[in-house]
């Protein structure tokens, strides 16, 4: 029996992208994810980067339908203007590229596509015409931006908790309706000495100065990232399970849990029960009940 049909978008830029796909394929093979990956889209083509080459080889090895379309080679005139800081050219390129992507994926009927390490901002027209889900390393209503920017904002806010969410993709970056999320405390014995150390540094310098001097080597920064990153794979795994089982449903730009409109399902307890989580150990690692 064919499960829920989804699309899979990835730049394939690193081992994490391959692990995500490995997890999904293993879950489908074991029957724990009643899904069917209708296509895999990659915005790189063979020969552009060794990492994406490895990803493309992986996709072909699984026998999945593959679409590759080079972003780096698309409309070089606009890309040259983008490189010089032309924001209008950037927006035009983004829209034109993803309109072409829509044409390429049109033959495949899917309930939604999952952005699994897709490193491009999607064009507004595609957001309106194709439902997509994305992982963001913050709680609903939390900081926006890259995971590095999110962590520094959490530190600046002296945040008491952090987390991750999967949300619907909209033209407004990182602001689509939450589908699922998990949270963890930043006020535990693990974090207490790290906050104290940070406060000591901030008595002598500004946060910007600490950030410039230490960057990602900062101990508090590293601890927050470690706890958040550990929860990303189990959050994705559980969310896909619940979508496949119909516990969570996305339709017309809205999220439904148990048939009722929802602001997202809190999976914190279930995520924590799966820690530590490895894509090579997905069999028997959770359920959608």
mmCIF file of C-alpha atoms in Angstrom:
data_model
loop_
_atom_site.group_PDB
_atom_site.id
_atom_site.type_symbol
_atom_site.label_atom_id
_atom_site.label_comp_id
_atom_site.label_asym_id
_atom_site.label_seq_id
_atom_site.Cartn_x
_atom_site.Cartn_y
_atom_site.Cartn_z
ATOM 1 C CA UNK A 1 0.000 0.000 0.000
ATOM 2 C CA UNK A 2 1.460 3.345 -1.060
ATOM 3 C CA UNK A 3 1.603 5.834 1.788
ATOM 4 C CA UNK A 4 1.426 9.603 1.774
ATOM 5 C CA UNK A 5 3.346 10.892 -1.264
ATOM 6 C CA UNK A 6 5.841 13.663 -0.535
ATOM 7 C CA UNK A 7 8.606 15.539 -2.323
ATOM 8 C CA UNK A 8 12.129 15.881 -0.897
ATOM 9 C CA UNK A 9 14.213 19.040 -1.465
ATOM 10 C CA UNK A 10 17.903 19.212 -0.583
ATOM 11 C CA UNK A 11 21.060 21.007 -1.617
ATOM 12 C CA UNK A 12 22.968 17.912 -0.503
ATOM 13 C CA UNK A 13 25.719 20.061 0.883
ATOM 14 C CA UNK A 14 26.907 17.834 3.747
ATOM 15 C CA UNK A 15 26.676 14.509 5.566
ATOM 16 C CA UNK A 16 23.643 15.750 7.518
ATOM 17 C CA UNK A 17 21.639 15.961 4.272
ATOM 18 C CA UNK A 18 22.531 12.352 3.503
ATOM 19 C CA UNK A 19 21.634 11.258 7.037
ATOM 20 C CA UNK A 20 18.194 12.856 6.741
ATOM 21 C CA UNK A 21 17.460 10.995 3.527
ATOM 22 C CA UNK A 22 18.897 7.769 4.960
ATOM 23 C CA UNK A 23 16.567 8.092 7.951
ATOM 24 C CA UNK A 24 13.501 8.627 5.774
ATOM 25 C CA UNK A 25 14.317 5.761 3.380
ATOM 26 C CA UNK A 26 15.046 3.366 6.254
ATOM 27 C CA UNK A 27 11.791 4.325 7.963
ATOM 28 C CA UNK A 28 9.829 3.754 4.766
ATOM 29 C CA UNK A 29 11.518 0.372 4.246
ATOM 30 C CA UNK A 30 10.731 -0.710 7.821
ATOM 31 C CA UNK A 31 7.106 0.372 7.540
ATOM 32 C CA UNK A 32 7.424 2.895 10.367
ATOM 33 C CA UNK A 33 7.031 5.787 7.930
ATOM 34 C CA UNK A 34 4.070 4.984 5.668
ATOM 35 C CA UNK A 35 5.313 7.486 3.100
ATOM 36 C CA UNK A 36 6.422 7.429 -0.504
ATOM 37 C CA UNK A 37 9.093 9.846 -1.698
ATOM 38 C CA UNK A 38 7.739 10.759 -5.126
ATOM 39 C CA UNK A 39 10.843 12.728 -6.137
ATOM 40 C CA UNK A 40 14.053 14.214 -4.801
ATOM 41 C CA UNK A 41 14.982 17.699 -5.998
ATOM 42 C CA UNK A 42 18.534 19.004 -5.728
ATOM 43 C CA UNK A 43 19.559 22.534 -6.698
ATOM 44 C CA UNK A 44 23.017 21.302 -7.672
ATOM 45 C CA UNK A 45 24.060 19.116 -10.574
ATOM 46 C CA UNK A 46 26.845 16.556 -10.789
ATOM 47 C CA UNK A 47 30.319 18.032 -10.808
ATOM 48 C CA UNK A 48 29.490 21.144 -8.784
ATOM 49 C CA UNK A 49 30.608 19.885 -5.371
ATOM 50 C CA UNK A 50 31.866 16.567 -3.938
ATOM 51 C CA UNK A 51 29.253 16.653 -1.150
ATOM 52 C CA UNK A 52 26.281 17.103 -3.465
ATOM 53 C CA UNK A 53 27.798 14.515 -5.819
ATOM 54 C CA UNK A 54 27.711 12.046 -2.905
ATOM 55 C CA UNK A 55 24.086 12.994 -2.217
ATOM 56 C CA UNK A 56 23.081 12.525 -5.862
ATOM 57 C CA UNK A 57 24.811 9.116 -5.885
ATOM 58 C CA UNK A 58 22.896 8.199 -2.717
ATOM 59 C CA UNK A 59 19.547 9.164 -4.266
ATOM 60 C CA UNK A 60 20.261 7.100 -7.370
ATOM 61 C CA UNK A 61 21.340 4.187 -5.201
ATOM 62 C CA UNK A 62 17.930 4.229 -3.529
ATOM 63 C CA UNK A 63 16.230 4.230 -6.926
ATOM 64 C CA UNK A 64 14.324 7.432 -6.176
ATOM 65 C CA UNK A 65 13.214 9.758 -8.987
ATOM 66 C CA UNK A 66 15.808 12.550 -9.081
ATOM 67 C CA UNK A 67 15.546 16.093 -10.442
ATOM 68 C CA UNK A 68 18.718 18.190 -10.537
ATOM 69 C CA UNK A 69 18.671 21.826 -11.603
ATOM 70 C CA UNK A 70 21.727 23.994 -11.014
ATOM 71 C CA UNK A 71 21.049 27.213 -9.174
ATOM 72 C CA UNK A 72 24.646 28.283 -9.737
ATOM 73 C CA UNK A 73 24.193 28.177 -13.520
ATOM 74 C CA UNK A 74 20.723 29.700 -13.705
ATOM 75 C CA UNK A 75 20.527 33.207 -15.212
ATOM 76 C CA UNK A 76 24.169 34.233 -14.660
ATOM 77 C CA UNK A 77 23.379 37.836 -15.586
ATOM 78 C CA UNK A 78 21.072 38.165 -12.605
ATOM 79 C CA UNK A 79 23.548 36.323 -10.387
ATOM 80 C CA UNK A 80 26.277 38.828 -11.301
ATOM 81 C CA UNK A 81 23.958 41.679 -10.293
ATOM 82 C CA UNK A 82 23.108 39.827 -7.077
ATOM 83 C CA UNK A 83 26.802 39.568 -6.249
ATOM 84 C CA UNK A 84 27.089 43.351 -6.474
ATOM 85 C CA UNK A 85 24.278 43.796 -3.953
ATOM 86 C CA UNK A 86 21.339 44.356 -6.312
ATOM 87 C CA UNK A 87 18.370 43.299 -4.162
ATOM 88 C CA UNK A 88 15.865 43.614 -7.015
ATOM 89 C CA UNK A 89 17.969 41.180 -9.058
ATOM 90 C CA UNK A 90 18.077 38.794 -6.100
ATOM 91 C CA UNK A 91 14.297 38.751 -5.756
ATOM 92 C CA UNK A 92 13.821 38.369 -9.512
ATOM 93 C CA UNK A 93 16.295 35.485 -9.669
ATOM 94 C CA UNK A 94 14.649 33.742 -6.703
ATOM 95 C CA UNK A 95 11.200 33.972 -8.300
ATOM 96 C CA UNK A 96 12.361 32.915 -11.780
ATOM 97 C CA UNK A 97 14.374 29.977 -10.490
ATOM 98 C CA UNK A 98 11.541 28.550 -8.432
ATOM 99 C CA UNK A 99 8.984 29.058 -11.180
ATOM 100 C CA UNK A 100 11.188 26.759 -13.259
ATOM 101 C CA UNK A 101 11.369 24.325 -10.329
ATOM 102 C CA UNK A 102 7.564 24.283 -10.232
ATOM 103 C CA UNK A 103 7.560 23.211 -13.873
ATOM 104 C CA UNK A 104 10.038 20.416 -13.163
ATOM 105 C CA UNK A 105 8.076 18.937 -10.254
ATOM 106 C CA UNK A 106 4.637 19.417 -11.855
ATOM 107 C CA UNK A 107 4.363 15.795 -13.084
ATOM 108 C CA UNK A 108 4.612 14.521 -9.499
ATOM 109 C CA UNK A 109 1.517 14.722 -7.318
ATOM 110 C CA UNK A 110 2.470 15.092 -3.664
ATOM 111 C CA UNK A 111 0.753 16.160 -0.441
ATOM 112 C CA UNK A 112 3.698 18.429 0.367
ATOM 113 C CA UNK A 113 7.465 18.676 0.017
ATOM 114 C CA UNK A 114 9.943 18.568 2.873
ATOM 115 C CA UNK A 115 12.965 20.893 2.760
ATOM 116 C CA UNK A 116 15.737 18.701 4.129
ATOM 117 C CA UNK A 117 18.832 20.878 4.035
ATOM 118 C CA UNK A 118 17.647 23.017 1.132
ATOM 119 C CA UNK A 119 19.853 26.098 1.240
ATOM 120 C CA UNK A 120 17.857 28.465 -0.990
ATOM 121 C CA UNK A 121 15.090 30.840 0.058
ATOM 122 C CA UNK A 122 12.009 29.778 -1.876
ATOM 123 C CA UNK A 123 10.266 32.262 -4.171
ATOM 124 C CA UNK A 124 6.939 33.725 -3.084
ATOM 125 C CA UNK A 125 5.020 32.288 -6.043
ATOM 126 C CA UNK A 126 6.200 28.786 -5.263
ATOM 127 C CA UNK A 127 5.258 29.230 -1.588
ATOM 128 C CA UNK A 128 1.720 30.007 -2.662
ATOM 129 C CA UNK A 129 1.437 27.187 -5.198
ATOM 130 C CA UNK A 130 3.299 24.288 -3.564
ATOM 131 C CA UNK A 131 3.014 23.295 0.097
ATOM 132 C CA UNK A 132 6.410 22.857 1.762
ATOM 133 C CA UNK A 133 7.615 22.070 5.278
ATOM 134 C CA UNK A 134 10.888 23.303 6.730
ATOM 135 C CA UNK A 135 12.921 22.842 9.921
ATOM 136 C CA UNK A 136 13.819 25.980 11.889
ATOM 137 C CA UNK A 137 16.087 25.862 14.979
ATOM 138 C CA UNK A 138 13.831 27.895 17.270
ATOM 139 C CA UNK A 139 10.475 27.647 18.993
ATOM 140 C CA UNK A 140 7.328 29.135 17.409
ATOM 141 C CA UNK A 141 7.516 32.894 17.837
ATOM 142 C CA UNK A 142 11.230 32.652 18.600
ATOM 143 C CA UNK A 143 14.253 34.148 16.848
ATOM 144 C CA UNK A 144 14.530 34.051 13.064
ATOM 145 C CA UNK A 145 17.588 33.580 10.881
ATOM 146 C CA UNK A 146 20.342 30.981 10.661
ATOM 147 C CA UNK A 147 20.995 28.672 13.587
ATOM 148 C CA UNK A 148 24.007 30.806 14.514
ATOM 149 C CA UNK A 149 21.894 33.977 14.544
ATOM 150 C CA UNK A 150 19.197 32.226 16.565
ATOM 151 C CA UNK A 151 21.641 31.171 19.298
ATOM 152 C CA UNK A 152 23.157 34.621 19.692
ATOM 153 C CA UNK A 153 19.667 36.105 19.943
ATOM 154 C CA UNK A 154 18.795 33.575 22.655
ATOM 155 C CA UNK A 155 21.918 34.551 24.568
ATOM 156 C CA UNK A 156 21.156 38.261 24.174
ATOM 157 C CA UNK A 157 17.635 37.660 25.510
ATOM 158 C CA UNK A 158 18.874 35.549 28.449
ATOM 159 C CA UNK A 159 16.313 33.034 27.199
ATOM 160 C CA UNK A 160 15.037 30.389 29.606
ATOM 161 C CA UNK A 161 14.268 27.842 26.904
ATOM 162 C CA UNK A 162 15.076 26.974 23.301
ATOM 163 C CA UNK A 163 13.926 24.418 20.778
ATOM 164 C CA UNK A 164 13.173 23.620 17.160
ATOM 165 C CA UNK A 165 10.092 23.570 14.979
ATOM 166 C CA UNK A 166 8.836 22.322 11.648
ATOM 167 C CA UNK A 167 6.680 24.914 9.919
ATOM 168 C CA UNK A 168 4.884 25.584 6.665
ATOM 169 C CA UNK A 169 6.979 27.625 4.262
ATOM 170 C CA UNK A 170 5.587 31.082 3.475
ATOM 171 C CA UNK A 171 7.018 34.125 1.684
ATOM 172 C CA UNK A 172 7.884 35.559 5.099
ATOM 173 C CA UNK A 173 11.084 33.800 6.162
ATOM 174 C CA UNK A 174 10.812 31.463 9.184
ATOM 175 C CA UNK A 175 7.299 32.728 9.951
ATOM 176 C CA UNK A 176 4.972 30.052 8.548
ATOM 177 C CA UNK A 177 2.430 28.248 10.753
ATOM 178 C CA UNK A 178 4.085 25.689 13.072
ATOM 179 C CA UNK A 179 3.385 22.035 12.332
ATOM 180 C CA UNK A 180 5.338 20.613 15.271
ATOM 181 C CA UNK A 181 7.954 21.700 17.770
ATOM 182 C CA UNK A 182 10.011 20.630 20.764
ATOM 183 C CA UNK A 183 11.461 22.652 23.598
ATOM 184 C CA UNK A 184 14.222 22.263 26.166
ATOM 185 C CA UNK A 185 15.230 24.309 29.190
ATOM 186 C CA UNK A 186 18.219 26.625 29.306
ATOM 187 C CA UNK A 187 17.838 26.971 33.084
ATOM 188 C CA UNK A 188 19.227 23.563 34.104
ATOM 189 C CA UNK A 189 22.342 22.668 36.137
ATOM 190 C CA UNK A 190 24.078 21.996 32.818
ATOM 191 C CA UNK A 191 23.599 25.585 31.690
ATOM 192 C CA UNK A 192 23.930 27.426 35.035
ATOM 193 C CA UNK A 193 27.768 27.674 35.077
ATOM 194 C CA UNK A 194 27.821 28.587 31.388
ATOM 195 C CA UNK A 195 25.387 31.472 31.941
ATOM 196 C CA UNK A 196 27.471 32.596 34.914
ATOM 197 C CA UNK A 197 30.606 32.534 32.796
ATOM 198 C CA UNK A 198 28.861 34.556 30.095
ATOM 199 C CA UNK A 199 27.608 37.134 32.575
ATOM 200 C CA UNK A 200 31.155 37.555 33.858
ATOM 201 C CA UNK A 201 32.379 38.217 30.332
ATOM 202 C CA UNK A 202 29.559 40.683 29.697
ATOM 203 C CA UNK A 203 30.607 42.735 32.711
ATOM 204 C CA UNK A 204 33.868 43.415 30.909
ATOM 205 C CA UNK A 205 32.712 43.611 27.286
ATOM 206 C CA UNK A 206 29.639 43.870 25.093
ATOM 207 C CA UNK A 207 27.926 40.791 23.667
ATOM 208 C CA UNK A 208 29.065 41.888 20.209
ATOM 209 C CA UNK A 209 32.667 41.939 21.425
ATOM 210 C CA UNK A 210 32.354 38.460 22.959
ATOM 211 C CA UNK A 211 30.761 37.188 19.763
ATOM 212 C CA UNK A 212 33.538 38.684 17.628
ATOM 213 C CA UNK A 213 36.282 37.298 19.866
ATOM 214 C CA UNK A 214 34.931 33.781 20.441
ATOM 215 C CA UNK A 215 32.263 33.106 17.833
ATOM 216 C CA UNK A 216 31.134 29.491 17.767
ATOM 217 C CA UNK A 217 33.896 28.546 20.229
ATOM 218 C CA UNK A 218 31.917 30.132 23.074
ATOM 219 C CA UNK A 219 30.962 27.414 25.590
ATOM 220 C CA UNK A 220 27.365 28.587 26.111
ATOM 221 C CA UNK A 221 26.852 28.887 22.363
ATOM 222 C CA UNK A 222 28.152 25.350 21.841
ATOM 223 C CA UNK A 223 25.969 23.871 24.589
ATOM 224 C CA UNK A 224 22.784 25.428 23.179
ATOM 225 C CA UNK A 225 23.617 24.217 19.683
ATOM 226 C CA UNK A 226 24.442 20.714 20.914
ATOM 227 C CA UNK A 227 21.094 20.341 22.703
ATOM 228 C CA UNK A 228 19.102 21.781 19.791
ATOM 229 C CA UNK A 229 20.881 19.787 17.098
ATOM 230 C CA UNK A 230 20.375 16.506 18.995
ATOM 231 C CA UNK A 231 16.611 17.055 18.734
ATOM 232 C CA UNK A 232 16.380 17.858 15.026
ATOM 233 C CA UNK A 233 16.359 14.314 13.630
ATOM 234 C CA UNK A 234 13.865 12.884 16.155
ATOM 235 C CA UNK A 235 11.582 15.907 15.627
ATOM 236 C CA UNK A 236 11.612 15.320 11.867
ATOM 237 C CA UNK A 237 11.106 11.569 12.345
ATOM 238 C CA UNK A 238 8.121 11.966 14.676
ATOM 239 C CA UNK A 239 6.556 14.711 12.571
ATOM 240 C CA UNK A 240 6.719 12.627 9.399
ATOM 241 C CA UNK A 241 5.206 9.698 11.310
ATOM 242 C CA UNK A 242 2.297 11.769 12.540
ATOM 243 C CA UNK A 243 1.695 13.320 9.131
ATOM 244 C CA UNK A 244 1.735 9.892 7.513
ATOM 245 C CA UNK A 245 -0.683 8.528 10.125
ATOM 246 C CA UNK A 246 -3.023 11.501 9.771
ATOM 247 C CA UNK A 247 -2.551 12.589 13.388
ATOM 248 C CA UNK A 248 -1.310 15.904 11.983
ATOM 249 C CA UNK A 249 -2.597 17.235 8.676
ATOM 250 C CA UNK A 250 -1.638 20.254 6.575
ATOM 251 C CA UNK A 251 -4.080 21.723 4.067
ATOM 252 C CA UNK A 252 -4.754 25.126 2.504
ATOM 253 C CA UNK A 253 -1.917 26.723 4.451
ATOM 254 C CA UNK A 254 -3.267 25.533 7.800
ATOM 255 C CA UNK A 255 -2.315 22.888 10.349
ATOM 256 C CA UNK A 256 -4.771 20.449 11.921
ATOM 257 C CA UNK A 257 -4.164 18.119 14.879
ATOM 258 C CA UNK A 258 -6.807 15.498 15.567
ATOM 259 C CA UNK A 259 -9.002 17.188 12.994
ATOM 260 C CA UNK A 260 -8.996 20.563 14.753
ATOM 261 C CA UNK A 261 -7.098 23.714 13.685
ATOM 262 C CA UNK A 262 -3.837 23.928 15.607
ATOM 263 C CA UNK A 263 -0.814 26.102 16.254
ATOM 264 C CA UNK A 264 1.380 23.019 16.071
ATOM 265 C CA UNK A 265 1.824 19.870 18.128
ATOM 266 C CA UNK A 266 4.301 19.873 21.026
ATOM 267 C CA UNK A 267 6.480 16.770 20.675
ATOM 268 C CA UNK A 268 8.988 17.643 23.412
ATOM 269 C CA UNK A 269 8.351 14.587 25.596
ATOM 270 C CA UNK A 270 8.386 12.174 22.650
ATOM 271 C CA UNK A 271 11.553 13.714 21.222
ATOM 272 C CA UNK A 272 13.340 13.448 24.567
ATOM 273 C CA UNK A 273 12.370 9.775 24.863
ATOM 274 C CA UNK A 274 14.154 9.091 21.567
ATOM 275 C CA UNK A 275 17.462 10.701 22.589
ATOM 276 C CA UNK A 276 20.115 9.844 21.572
ATOM 277 C CA UNK A 277 18.809 9.312 18.048
ATOM 278 C CA UNK A 278 20.681 7.933 15.056
ATOM 279 C CA UNK A 279 19.355 7.603 11.490
ATOM 280 C CA UNK A 280 20.946 4.143 11.399
ATOM 281 C CA UNK A 281 18.743 3.017 14.319
ATOM 282 C CA UNK A 282 15.290 4.099 13.218
ATOM 283 C CA UNK A 283 13.612 0.721 13.473
ATOM 284 C CA UNK A 284 11.385 0.629 16.519
ATOM 285 C CA UNK A 285 12.398 4.134 17.635
ATOM 286 C CA UNK A 286 8.946 5.689 17.916
ATOM 287 C CA UNK A 287 5.338 5.533 16.909
ATOM 288 C CA UNK A 288 2.566 7.851 15.867
ATOM 289 C CA UNK A 289 0.031 6.767 18.494
#
